[in-house]
C-alpha atoms as a printed R data frame, in Angstrom:
    type eleno elety resid chain resno      x       y       z
1   ATOM     1    CA   UNK     A     1 14.974  67.541 -29.919
2   ATOM     2    CA   UNK     A     2 14.004  70.760 -28.758
3   ATOM     3    CA   UNK     A     3 14.089  74.302 -30.694
4   ATOM     4    CA   UNK     A     4 16.403  77.339 -30.482
5   ATOM     5    CA   UNK     A     5 15.142  80.401 -32.034
6   ATOM     6    CA   UNK     A     6 18.500  83.408 -32.277
7   ATOM     7    CA   UNK     A     7 16.716  87.100 -32.972
8   ATOM     8    CA   UNK     A     8 18.907  89.704 -33.904
9   ATOM     9    CA   UNK     A     9 18.829  92.654 -35.138
10  ATOM    10    CA   UNK     A    10 20.472  94.730 -37.454
11  ATOM    11    CA   UNK     A    11 20.284  99.064 -38.352
12  ATOM    12    CA   UNK     A    12 21.921  98.131 -42.026
13  ATOM    13    CA   UNK     A    13 22.380  95.080 -43.591
14  ATOM    14    CA   UNK     A    14 24.703  92.381 -42.755
15  ATOM    15    CA   UNK     A    15 26.528  88.608 -43.398
16  ATOM    16    CA   UNK     A    16 25.830  87.413 -40.879
17  ATOM    17    CA   UNK     A    17 28.185  82.940 -39.686
18  ATOM    18    CA   UNK     A    18 26.567  81.222 -37.134
19  ATOM    19    CA   UNK     A    19 27.741  78.290 -34.998
20  ATOM    20    CA   UNK     A    20 25.417  76.105 -32.365
21  ATOM    21    CA   UNK     A    21 27.358  74.250 -30.369
22  ATOM    22    CA   UNK     A    22 25.142  72.189 -27.299
23  ATOM    23    CA   UNK     A    23 26.308  70.900 -24.074
24  ATOM    24    CA   UNK     A    24 24.491  68.265 -22.338
25  ATOM    25    CA   UNK     A    25 25.527  67.729 -19.006
26  ATOM    26    CA   UNK     A    26 24.765  63.464 -17.611
27  ATOM    27    CA   UNK     A    27 24.974  60.005 -16.171
28  ATOM    28    CA   UNK     A    28 26.385  56.687 -17.513
29  ATOM    29    CA   UNK     A    29 24.723  53.696 -15.630
30  ATOM    30    CA   UNK     A    30 25.353  49.977 -16.323
31  ATOM    31    CA   UNK     A    31 24.345  47.162 -16.035
32  ATOM    32    CA   UNK     A    32 23.498  42.990 -17.459
33  ATOM    33    CA   UNK     A    33 22.050  40.318 -16.897
34  ATOM    34    CA   UNK     A    34 22.909  36.904 -17.508
35  ATOM    35    CA   UNK     A    35 21.590  33.869 -19.334
36  ATOM    36    CA   UNK     A    36 23.399  29.898 -18.262
37  ATOM    37    CA   UNK     A    37 22.457  27.518 -20.643
38  ATOM    38    CA   UNK     A    38 24.647  29.747 -23.194
39  ATOM    39    CA   UNK     A    39 27.073  31.566 -20.770
40  ATOM    40    CA   UNK     A    40 26.223  34.899 -22.380
41  ATOM    41    CA   UNK     A    41 26.430  37.855 -20.454
42  ATOM    42    CA   UNK     A    42 23.884  41.210 -22.164
43  ATOM    43    CA   UNK     A    43 25.792  44.690 -20.907
44  ATOM    44    CA   UNK     A    44 23.682  47.715 -21.081
45  ATOM    45    CA   UNK     A    45 24.656  51.282 -21.192
46  ATOM    46    CA   UNK     A    46 22.637  53.944 -20.808
47  ATOM    47    CA   UNK     A    47 23.298  57.843 -20.182
48  ATOM    48    CA   UNK     A    48 20.813  60.457 -19.155
49  ATOM    49    CA   UNK     A    49 20.540  64.114 -18.942
50  ATOM    50    CA   UNK     A    50 19.821  66.108 -15.870
51  ATOM    51    CA   UNK     A    51 16.461  66.253 -16.395
52  ATOM    52    CA   UNK     A    52 16.176  62.224 -17.145
53  ATOM    53    CA   UNK     A    53 16.150  61.823 -20.473
54  ATOM    54    CA   UNK     A    54 17.980  58.913 -21.998
55  ATOM    55    CA   UNK     A    55 20.155  60.917 -24.948
56  ATOM    56    CA   UNK     A    56 20.365  57.502 -26.581
57  ATOM    57    CA   UNK     A    57 16.712  58.554 -27.575
58  ATOM    58    CA   UNK     A    58 18.100  61.401 -29.424
59  ATOM    59    CA   UNK     A    59 20.760  62.022 -31.811
60  ATOM    60    CA   UNK     A    60 23.212  59.573 -30.115
61  ATOM    61    CA   UNK     A    61 21.076  56.048 -31.339
62  ATOM    62    CA   UNK     A    62 21.589  57.658 -34.212
63  ATOM    63    CA   UNK     A    63 25.205  56.413 -34.606
64  ATOM    64    CA   UNK     A    64 26.971  59.518 -33.097
65  ATOM    65    CA   UNK     A    65 28.445  56.942 -30.578
66  ATOM    66    CA   UNK     A    66 31.332  54.184 -29.921
67  ATOM    67    CA   UNK     A    67 31.715  51.774 -27.365
68  ATOM    68    CA   UNK     A    68 34.387  50.508 -26.395
69  ATOM    69    CA   UNK     A    69 34.480  46.645 -24.536
70  ATOM    70    CA   UNK     A    70 37.958  46.048 -22.785
71  ATOM    71    CA   UNK     A    71 39.838  48.439 -25.063
72  ATOM    72    CA   UNK     A    72 38.584  46.773 -27.907
73  ATOM    73    CA   UNK     A    73 35.521  48.624 -30.586
74  ATOM    74    CA   UNK     A    74 32.705  46.881 -29.787
75  ATOM    75    CA   UNK     A    75 28.476  47.635 -31.723
76  ATOM    76    CA   UNK     A    76 25.711  47.299 -29.712
77  ATOM    77    CA   UNK     A    77 21.546  47.876 -29.736
78  ATOM    78    CA   UNK     A    78 19.696  50.304 -28.731
79  ATOM    79    CA   UNK     A    79 16.980  49.591 -27.519
80  ATOM    80    CA   UNK     A    80 14.638  51.225 -24.667
81  ATOM    81    CA   UNK     A    81 17.222  53.766 -24.502
82  ATOM    82    CA   UNK     A    82 20.249  52.165 -23.537
83  ATOM    83    CA   UNK     A    83 22.914  50.188 -25.429
84  ATOM    84    CA   UNK     A    84 23.069  46.294 -25.965
85  ATOM    85    CA   UNK     A    85 26.357  44.216 -25.775
86  ATOM    86    CA   UNK     A    86 26.334  40.303 -25.272
87  ATOM    87    CA   UNK     A    87 30.095  38.495 -25.427
88  ATOM    88    CA   UNK     A    88 30.648  35.999 -23.368
89  ATOM    89    CA   UNK     A    89 31.221  35.371 -19.666
90  ATOM    90    CA   UNK     A    90 32.573  31.216 -18.121
91  ATOM    91    CA   UNK     A    91 33.458  32.618 -14.821
92  ATOM    92    CA   UNK     A    92 33.298  35.441 -13.618
93  ATOM    93    CA   UNK     A    93 35.085  38.616 -13.997
94  ATOM    94    CA   UNK     A    94 35.183  42.561 -14.689
95  ATOM    95    CA   UNK     A    95 33.733  44.586 -17.463
96  ATOM    96    CA   UNK     A    96 35.214  47.595 -18.475
97  ATOM    97    CA   UNK     A    97 33.272  49.812 -20.288
98  ATOM    98    CA   UNK     A    98 33.603  52.685 -22.545
99  ATOM    99    CA   UNK     A    99 31.513  55.711 -24.290
100 ATOM   100    CA   UNK     A   100 33.028  58.034 -27.151
101 ATOM   101    CA   UNK     A   101 30.856  60.955 -28.744
102 ATOM   102    CA   UNK     A   102 30.772  61.351 -32.189
103 ATOM   103    CA   UNK     A   103 28.505  64.826 -31.905
104 ATOM   104    CA   UNK     A   104 30.647  67.517 -33.854
105 ATOM   105    CA   UNK     A   105 28.489  69.977 -32.581
106 ATOM   106    CA   UNK     A   106 28.448  68.875 -28.800
107 ATOM   107    CA   UNK     A   107 30.157  68.664 -25.915
108 ATOM   108    CA   UNK     A   108 29.403  66.055 -23.551
109 ATOM   109    CA   UNK     A   109 30.046  66.510 -19.665
110 ATOM   110    CA   UNK     A   110 30.450  63.288 -17.123
111 ATOM   111    CA   UNK     A   111 32.044  60.419 -16.850
112 ATOM   112    CA   UNK     A   112 32.760  58.346 -20.098
113 ATOM   113    CA   UNK     A   113 34.308  55.578 -17.901
114 ATOM   114    CA   UNK     A   114 32.671  52.561 -16.044
115 ATOM   115    CA   UNK     A   115 33.446  48.865 -14.675
116 ATOM   116    CA   UNK     A   116 31.340  46.610 -14.236
117 ATOM   117    CA   UNK     A   117 31.379  43.466 -12.240
118 ATOM   118    CA   UNK     A   118 30.239  40.131 -14.037
119 ATOM   119    CA   UNK     A   119 29.092  37.215 -11.813
120 ATOM   120    CA   UNK     A   120 28.789  33.611 -12.870
121 ATOM   121    CA   UNK     A   121 26.686  31.597 -10.899
122 ATOM   122    CA   UNK     A   122 28.139  28.305  -9.550
123 ATOM   123    CA   UNK     A   123 26.065  25.763 -11.388
124 ATOM   124    CA   UNK     A   124 27.579  22.641  -8.283
125 ATOM   125    CA   UNK     A   125 27.587  19.379 -11.024
126 ATOM   126    CA   UNK     A   126 25.491  16.170  -9.587
127 ATOM   127    CA   UNK     A   127 28.379  14.203  -8.412
128 ATOM   128    CA   UNK     A   128 28.353  11.495 -11.303
129 ATOM   129    CA   UNK     A   129 29.619   8.238  -9.402
130 ATOM   130    CA   UNK     A   130 32.432   6.953  -9.444
131 ATOM   131    CA   UNK     A   131 32.446   3.523 -10.593
132 ATOM   132    CA   UNK     A   132 36.342   1.983 -10.532
133 ATOM   133    CA   UNK     A   133 36.438   3.631  -6.652
134 ATOM   134    CA   UNK     A   134 33.449   1.378  -5.968
135 ATOM   135    CA   UNK     A   135 35.033  -0.810  -8.113
136 ATOM   136    CA   UNK     A   136 37.987  -0.403  -5.887
137 ATOM   137    CA   UNK     A   137 37.013  -0.547  -2.755
138 ATOM   138    CA   UNK     A   138 34.729  -4.314  -3.848
139 ATOM   139    CA   UNK     A   139 37.081  -6.225  -4.943
140 ATOM   140    CA   UNK     A   140 39.430  -5.273  -2.804
141 ATOM   141    CA   UNK     A   141 36.541  -6.031   0.261
142 ATOM   142    CA   UNK     A   142 36.611  -9.055  -1.343
143 ATOM   143    CA   UNK     A   143 40.286 -10.144  -0.739
144 ATOM   144    CA   UNK     A   144 40.109  -9.415   2.278
145 ATOM   145    CA   UNK     A   145 36.759 -12.339   2.808
146 ATOM   146    CA   UNK     A   146 38.751 -13.856   1.062
147 ATOM   147    CA   UNK     A   147 41.968 -12.878   3.558
148 ATOM   148    CA   UNK     A   148 40.258 -13.973   6.439
149 ATOM   149    CA   UNK     A   149 38.426 -16.544   5.243
150 ATOM   150    CA   UNK     A   150 41.517 -18.302   3.825
151 ATOM   151    CA   UNK     A   151 43.740 -17.805   7.550
152 ATOM   152    CA   UNK     A   152 39.789 -19.434   9.277
153 ATOM   153    CA   UNK     A   153 40.747 -21.981   7.806
154 ATOM   154    CA   UNK     A   154 44.128 -22.617   8.200
155 ATOM   155    CA   UNK     A   155 43.741 -21.660  12.275
156 ATOM   156    CA   UNK     A   156 40.762 -24.853  11.667
157 ATOM   157    CA   UNK     A   157 43.007 -27.352  10.078
158 ATOM   158    CA   UNK     A   158 45.534 -26.595  12.656
159 ATOM   159    CA   UNK     A   159 43.290 -26.933  15.531
160 ATOM   160    CA   UNK     A   160 42.267 -30.136  13.803
161 ATOM   161    CA   UNK     A   161 45.520 -31.707  13.158
162 ATOM   162    CA   UNK     A   162 46.725 -30.504  16.610
163 ATOM   163    CA   UNK     A   163 43.010 -31.856  17.700
164 ATOM   164    CA   UNK     A   164 44.043 -35.243  15.446
165 ATOM   165    CA   UNK     A   165 47.488 -35.481  17.044
166 ATOM   166    CA   UNK     A   166 46.129 -34.991  20.412
167 ATOM   167    CA   UNK     A   167 44.008 -37.792  19.901
168 ATOM   168    CA   UNK     A   168 46.478 -40.120  18.220
169 ATOM   169    CA   UNK     A   169 48.499 -39.068  21.266
170 ATOM   170    CA   UNK     A   170 45.342 -40.110  23.898
171 ATOM   171    CA   UNK     A   171 45.127 -42.768  21.826
172 ATOM   172    CA   UNK     A   172 49.010 -44.128  22.167
173 ATOM   173    CA   UNK     A   173 48.397 -43.832  25.787
174 ATOM   174    CA   UNK     A   174 46.184 -45.569  26.261
175 ATOM   175    CA   UNK     A   175 47.469 -48.519  23.740
176 ATOM   176    CA   UNK     A   176 50.233 -48.078  25.572
177 ATOM   177    CA   UNK     A   177 49.325 -49.045  29.064
178 ATOM   178    CA   UNK     A   178 46.915 -51.602  27.606
179 ATOM   179    CA   UNK     A   179 48.475 -54.021  25.105
180 ATOM   180    CA   UNK     A   180 47.164 -55.139  22.029
181 ATOM   181    CA   UNK     A   181 45.562 -57.984  22.030
182 ATOM   182    CA   UNK     A   182 46.484 -61.064  19.460
183 ATOM   183    CA   UNK     A   183 43.989 -63.761  18.226
184 ATOM   184    CA   UNK     A   184 44.684 -67.344  20.544
185 ATOM   185    CA   UNK     A   185 44.125 -71.247  20.261
186 ATOM   186    CA   UNK     A   186 41.078 -72.461  17.181
187 ATOM   187    CA   UNK     A   187 38.097 -72.419  16.760
188 ATOM   188    CA   UNK     A   188 35.969 -75.331  16.605
189 ATOM   189    CA   UNK     A   189 32.767 -75.601  14.937
190 ATOM   190    CA   UNK     A   190 29.227 -77.607  14.265
191 ATOM   191    CA   UNK     A   191 26.925 -77.387  12.003
192 ATOM   192    CA   UNK     A   192 24.487 -78.249  14.537
193 ATOM   193    CA   UNK     A   193 21.610 -78.092  12.701
194 ATOM   194    CA   UNK     A   194 20.465 -76.776   9.322
195 ATOM   195    CA   UNK     A   195 17.335 -76.751   7.136
196 ATOM   196    CA   UNK     A   196 18.420 -79.132   5.003
197 ATOM   197    CA   UNK     A   197 19.390 -81.322   7.076
198 ATOM   198    CA   UNK     A   198 22.934 -81.197   6.156
199 ATOM   199    CA   UNK     A   199 25.304 -83.202   8.472
200 ATOM   200    CA   UNK     A   200 29.159 -81.060   7.845
201 ATOM   201    CA   UNK     A   201 32.033 -82.428   9.620
202 ATOM   202    CA   UNK     A   202 32.504 -80.036  12.076
203 ATOM   203    CA   UNK     A   203 35.703 -78.259  10.399
204 ATOM   204    CA   UNK     A   204 38.490 -75.806  12.688
205 ATOM   205    CA   UNK     A   205 41.061 -72.806  12.368
206 ATOM   206    CA   UNK     A   206 44.185 -71.847  14.112
207 ATOM   207    CA   UNK     A   207 43.131 -68.594  14.888
208 ATOM   208    CA   UNK     A   208 47.232 -67.682  16.015
209 ATOM   209    CA   UNK     A   209 48.588 -68.915  12.365
210 ATOM   210    CA   UNK     A   210 45.629 -67.809  10.444
211 ATOM   211    CA   UNK     A   211 44.217 -63.610  11.760
212 ATOM   212    CA   UNK     A   212 46.237 -61.980  11.589
213 ATOM   213    CA   UNK     A   213 43.999 -59.450  12.194
214 ATOM   214    CA   UNK     A   214 42.063 -57.129  14.717
215 ATOM   215    CA   UNK     A   215 38.062 -58.776  14.204
216 ATOM   216    CA   UNK     A   216 36.694 -61.549  12.481
217 ATOM   217    CA   UNK     A   217 33.130 -62.038  12.231
218 ATOM   218    CA   UNK     A   218 30.677 -65.518  12.076
219 ATOM   219    CA   UNK     A   219 30.844 -65.195   8.611
220 ATOM   220    CA   UNK     A   220 34.440 -65.396   7.573
221 ATOM   221    CA   UNK     A   221 34.379 -68.124   9.690
222 ATOM   222    CA   UNK     A   222 32.411 -70.694   8.036
223 ATOM   223    CA   UNK     A   223 33.196 -68.679   4.251
224 ATOM   224    CA   UNK     A   224 36.927 -70.383   5.608
225 ATOM   225    CA   UNK     A   225 35.414 -73.858   6.822
226 ATOM   226    CA   UNK     A   226 34.092 -73.669   3.206
227 ATOM   227    CA   UNK     A   227 30.011 -73.784   5.513
228 ATOM   228    CA   UNK     A   228 27.772 -72.577   2.471
229 ATOM   229    CA   UNK     A   229 25.091 -71.798   5.168
230 ATOM   230    CA   UNK     A   230 23.371 -68.273   3.818
231 ATOM   231    CA   UNK     A   231 23.511 -67.133   6.943
232 ATOM   232    CA   UNK     A   232 21.292 -63.444   7.860
233 ATOM   233    CA   UNK     A   233 23.713 -61.609  10.017
234 ATOM   234    CA   UNK     A   234 26.156 -64.120  10.223
235 ATOM   235    CA   UNK     A   235 29.032 -60.266   9.539
236 ATOM   236    CA   UNK     A   236 26.962 -58.952  12.394
237 ATOM   237    CA   UNK     A   237 28.101 -61.105  14.573
238 ATOM   238    CA   UNK     A   238 31.697 -60.186  15.594
239 ATOM   239    CA   UNK     A   239 35.481 -62.069  17.641
240 ATOM   240    CA   UNK     A   240 38.014 -60.888  18.874
241 ATOM   241    CA   UNK     A   241 40.609 -61.536  20.219
242 ATOM   242    CA   UNK     A   242 40.065 -60.155  24.934
243 ATOM   243    CA   UNK     A   243 42.125 -60.880  27.553
244 ATOM   244    CA   UNK     A   244 44.149 -63.605  29.549
245 ATOM   245    CA   UNK     A   245 43.374 -65.619  25.812
246 ATOM   246    CA   UNK     A   246 40.003 -65.320  25.868
247 ATOM   247    CA   UNK     A   247 37.469 -64.385  22.999
248 ATOM   248    CA   UNK     A   248 36.012 -61.350  22.736
249 ATOM   249    CA   UNK     A   249 31.524 -62.001  21.370
250 ATOM   250    CA   UNK     A   250 29.817 -59.626  19.948
251 ATOM   251    CA   UNK     A   251 26.103 -60.292  18.722
252 ATOM   252    CA   UNK     A   252 24.995 -57.284  16.162
253 ATOM   253    CA   UNK     A   253 22.446 -59.632  14.539
254 ATOM   254    CA   UNK     A   254 18.566 -60.509  15.620
255 ATOM   255    CA   UNK     A   255 20.241 -63.793  15.852
256 ATOM   256    CA   UNK     A   256 20.633 -65.781  19.009
257 ATOM   257    CA   UNK     A   257 23.704 -65.948  21.527
258 ATOM   258    CA   UNK     A   258 23.938 -68.137  24.250
259 ATOM   259    CA   UNK     A   259 27.968 -68.880  25.971
260 ATOM   260    CA   UNK     A   260 26.312 -72.687  27.078
261 ATOM   261    CA   UNK     A   261 23.136 -71.281  28.656
262 ATOM   262    CA   UNK     A   262 23.544 -68.128  28.894
263 ATOM   263    CA   UNK     A   263 21.779 -65.574  26.309
264 ATOM   264    CA   UNK     A   264 23.894 -62.462  25.601
265 ATOM   265    CA   UNK     A   265 22.980 -58.440  25.749
266 ATOM   266    CA   UNK     A   266 22.500 -57.718  21.648
267 ATOM   267    CA   UNK     A   267 25.770 -55.096  20.474
268 ATOM   268    CA   UNK     A   268 27.512 -56.563  24.729
269 ATOM   269    CA   UNK     A   269 30.463 -57.516  24.381
270 ATOM   270    CA   UNK     A   270 30.746 -61.155  26.437
271 ATOM   271    CA   UNK     A   271 34.766 -62.838  27.289
272 ATOM   272    CA   UNK     A   272 35.108 -67.042  25.401
273 ATOM   273    CA   UNK     A   273 37.767 -69.004  27.338
274 ATOM   274    CA   UNK     A   274 39.405 -71.831  26.635
275 ATOM   275    CA   UNK     A   275 37.122 -75.196  26.273
276 ATOM   276    CA   UNK     A   276 33.977 -73.289  26.231
277 ATOM   277    CA   UNK     A   277 30.810 -73.046  23.558
278 ATOM   278    CA   UNK     A   278 29.063 -70.789  21.630
279 ATOM   279    CA   UNK     A   279 25.879 -71.768  20.129
280 ATOM   280    CA   UNK     A   280 24.183 -68.851  17.366
281 ATOM   281    CA   UNK     A   281 20.119 -70.159  16.980
282 ATOM   282    CA   UNK     A   282 19.162 -68.757  13.510
283 ATOM   283    CA   UNK     A   283 15.212 -68.698  13.357
284 ATOM   284    CA   UNK     A   284 14.620 -67.231   9.468
285 ATOM   285    CA   UNK     A   285 17.701 -69.469   8.010
286 ATOM   286    CA   UNK     A   286 15.968 -72.953  10.482
287 ATOM   287    CA   UNK     A   287 20.409 -72.260  11.158
288 ATOM   288    CA   UNK     A   288 21.796 -73.876  14.830
289 ATOM   289    CA   UNK     A   289 26.017 -73.493  14.613
290 ATOM   290    CA   UNK     A   290 28.361 -74.549  18.104
291 ATOM   291    CA   UNK     A   291 31.989 -72.448  18.261
292 ATOM   292    CA   UNK     A   292 34.096 -74.675  20.530
293 ATOM   293    CA   UNK     A   293 37.121 -72.554  21.942
294 ATOM   294    CA   UNK     A   294 40.436 -74.892  22.275
295 ATOM   295    CA   UNK     A   295 43.994 -74.263  23.566
296 ATOM   296    CA   UNK     A   296 46.736 -75.539  20.724
297 ATOM   297    CA   UNK     A   297 48.432 -78.662  21.567
298 ATOM   298    CA   UNK     A   298 52.556 -78.059  21.285
299 ATOM   299    CA   UNK     A   299 52.762 -79.309  18.051
300 ATOM   300    CA   UNK     A   300 49.726 -76.793  15.991
301 ATOM   301    CA   UNK     A   301 52.058 -73.598  17.359
């Protein structure tokens, strides 16, 4: 505060009424501090005279000034010669500030309104993982993979079918080129020797009448003739009908097989013609079997 002295002189007594008015020329400054956590702007207003003295440190700080924010009178606190107010801002905005003086003994000259741009920092939010979106993408990929898998299987199946049809067609052509042979004639089975030295009478089978199959085995022949001989590997000796009414013999067993005096090679096929015989020798079972291939008589057909 400043002290003012008034001196007067008069030759006669008189009554003096003195009225003192003060005049202030000031500048108005504004600013703010922003708290992101609470989204609160702490706005301050400072009034200073031409000498740089803060007016709010004087008598104005005793409630002689009213402060308005956006046209609404608001309460404020004084700190460090500044008037502070608080307001919440969720986005950038402009704060309109106005001061009004209620000092009856003072005149104030200066700008009474100001605008302060409140800038709210843009907080970049971390993008949350959209699990629904990625779930849809995952299901889409699985569905596409399933469609391709099914399509691949269908194409593969079609190729297999075409290949099978082609194979069947080729087989049909081969069969057409080479007509299927049927069993002809008959066979007569002789047990030359067996482990128990039992004499078995010769047994015959009319192949033409009894065989409606593609092949027969020595085991089948022995069973059909009711010969109780347990010869290991007899099921691996195969007979098939061949060309020119022959009988094809193939040995896949360990037995020794002869046509006449010729020893047959295991796994190879040989033709047996009418009035020829094939001999089977089983060393482990100490048995010898002969199968004679003969033509049918007219009354046997």
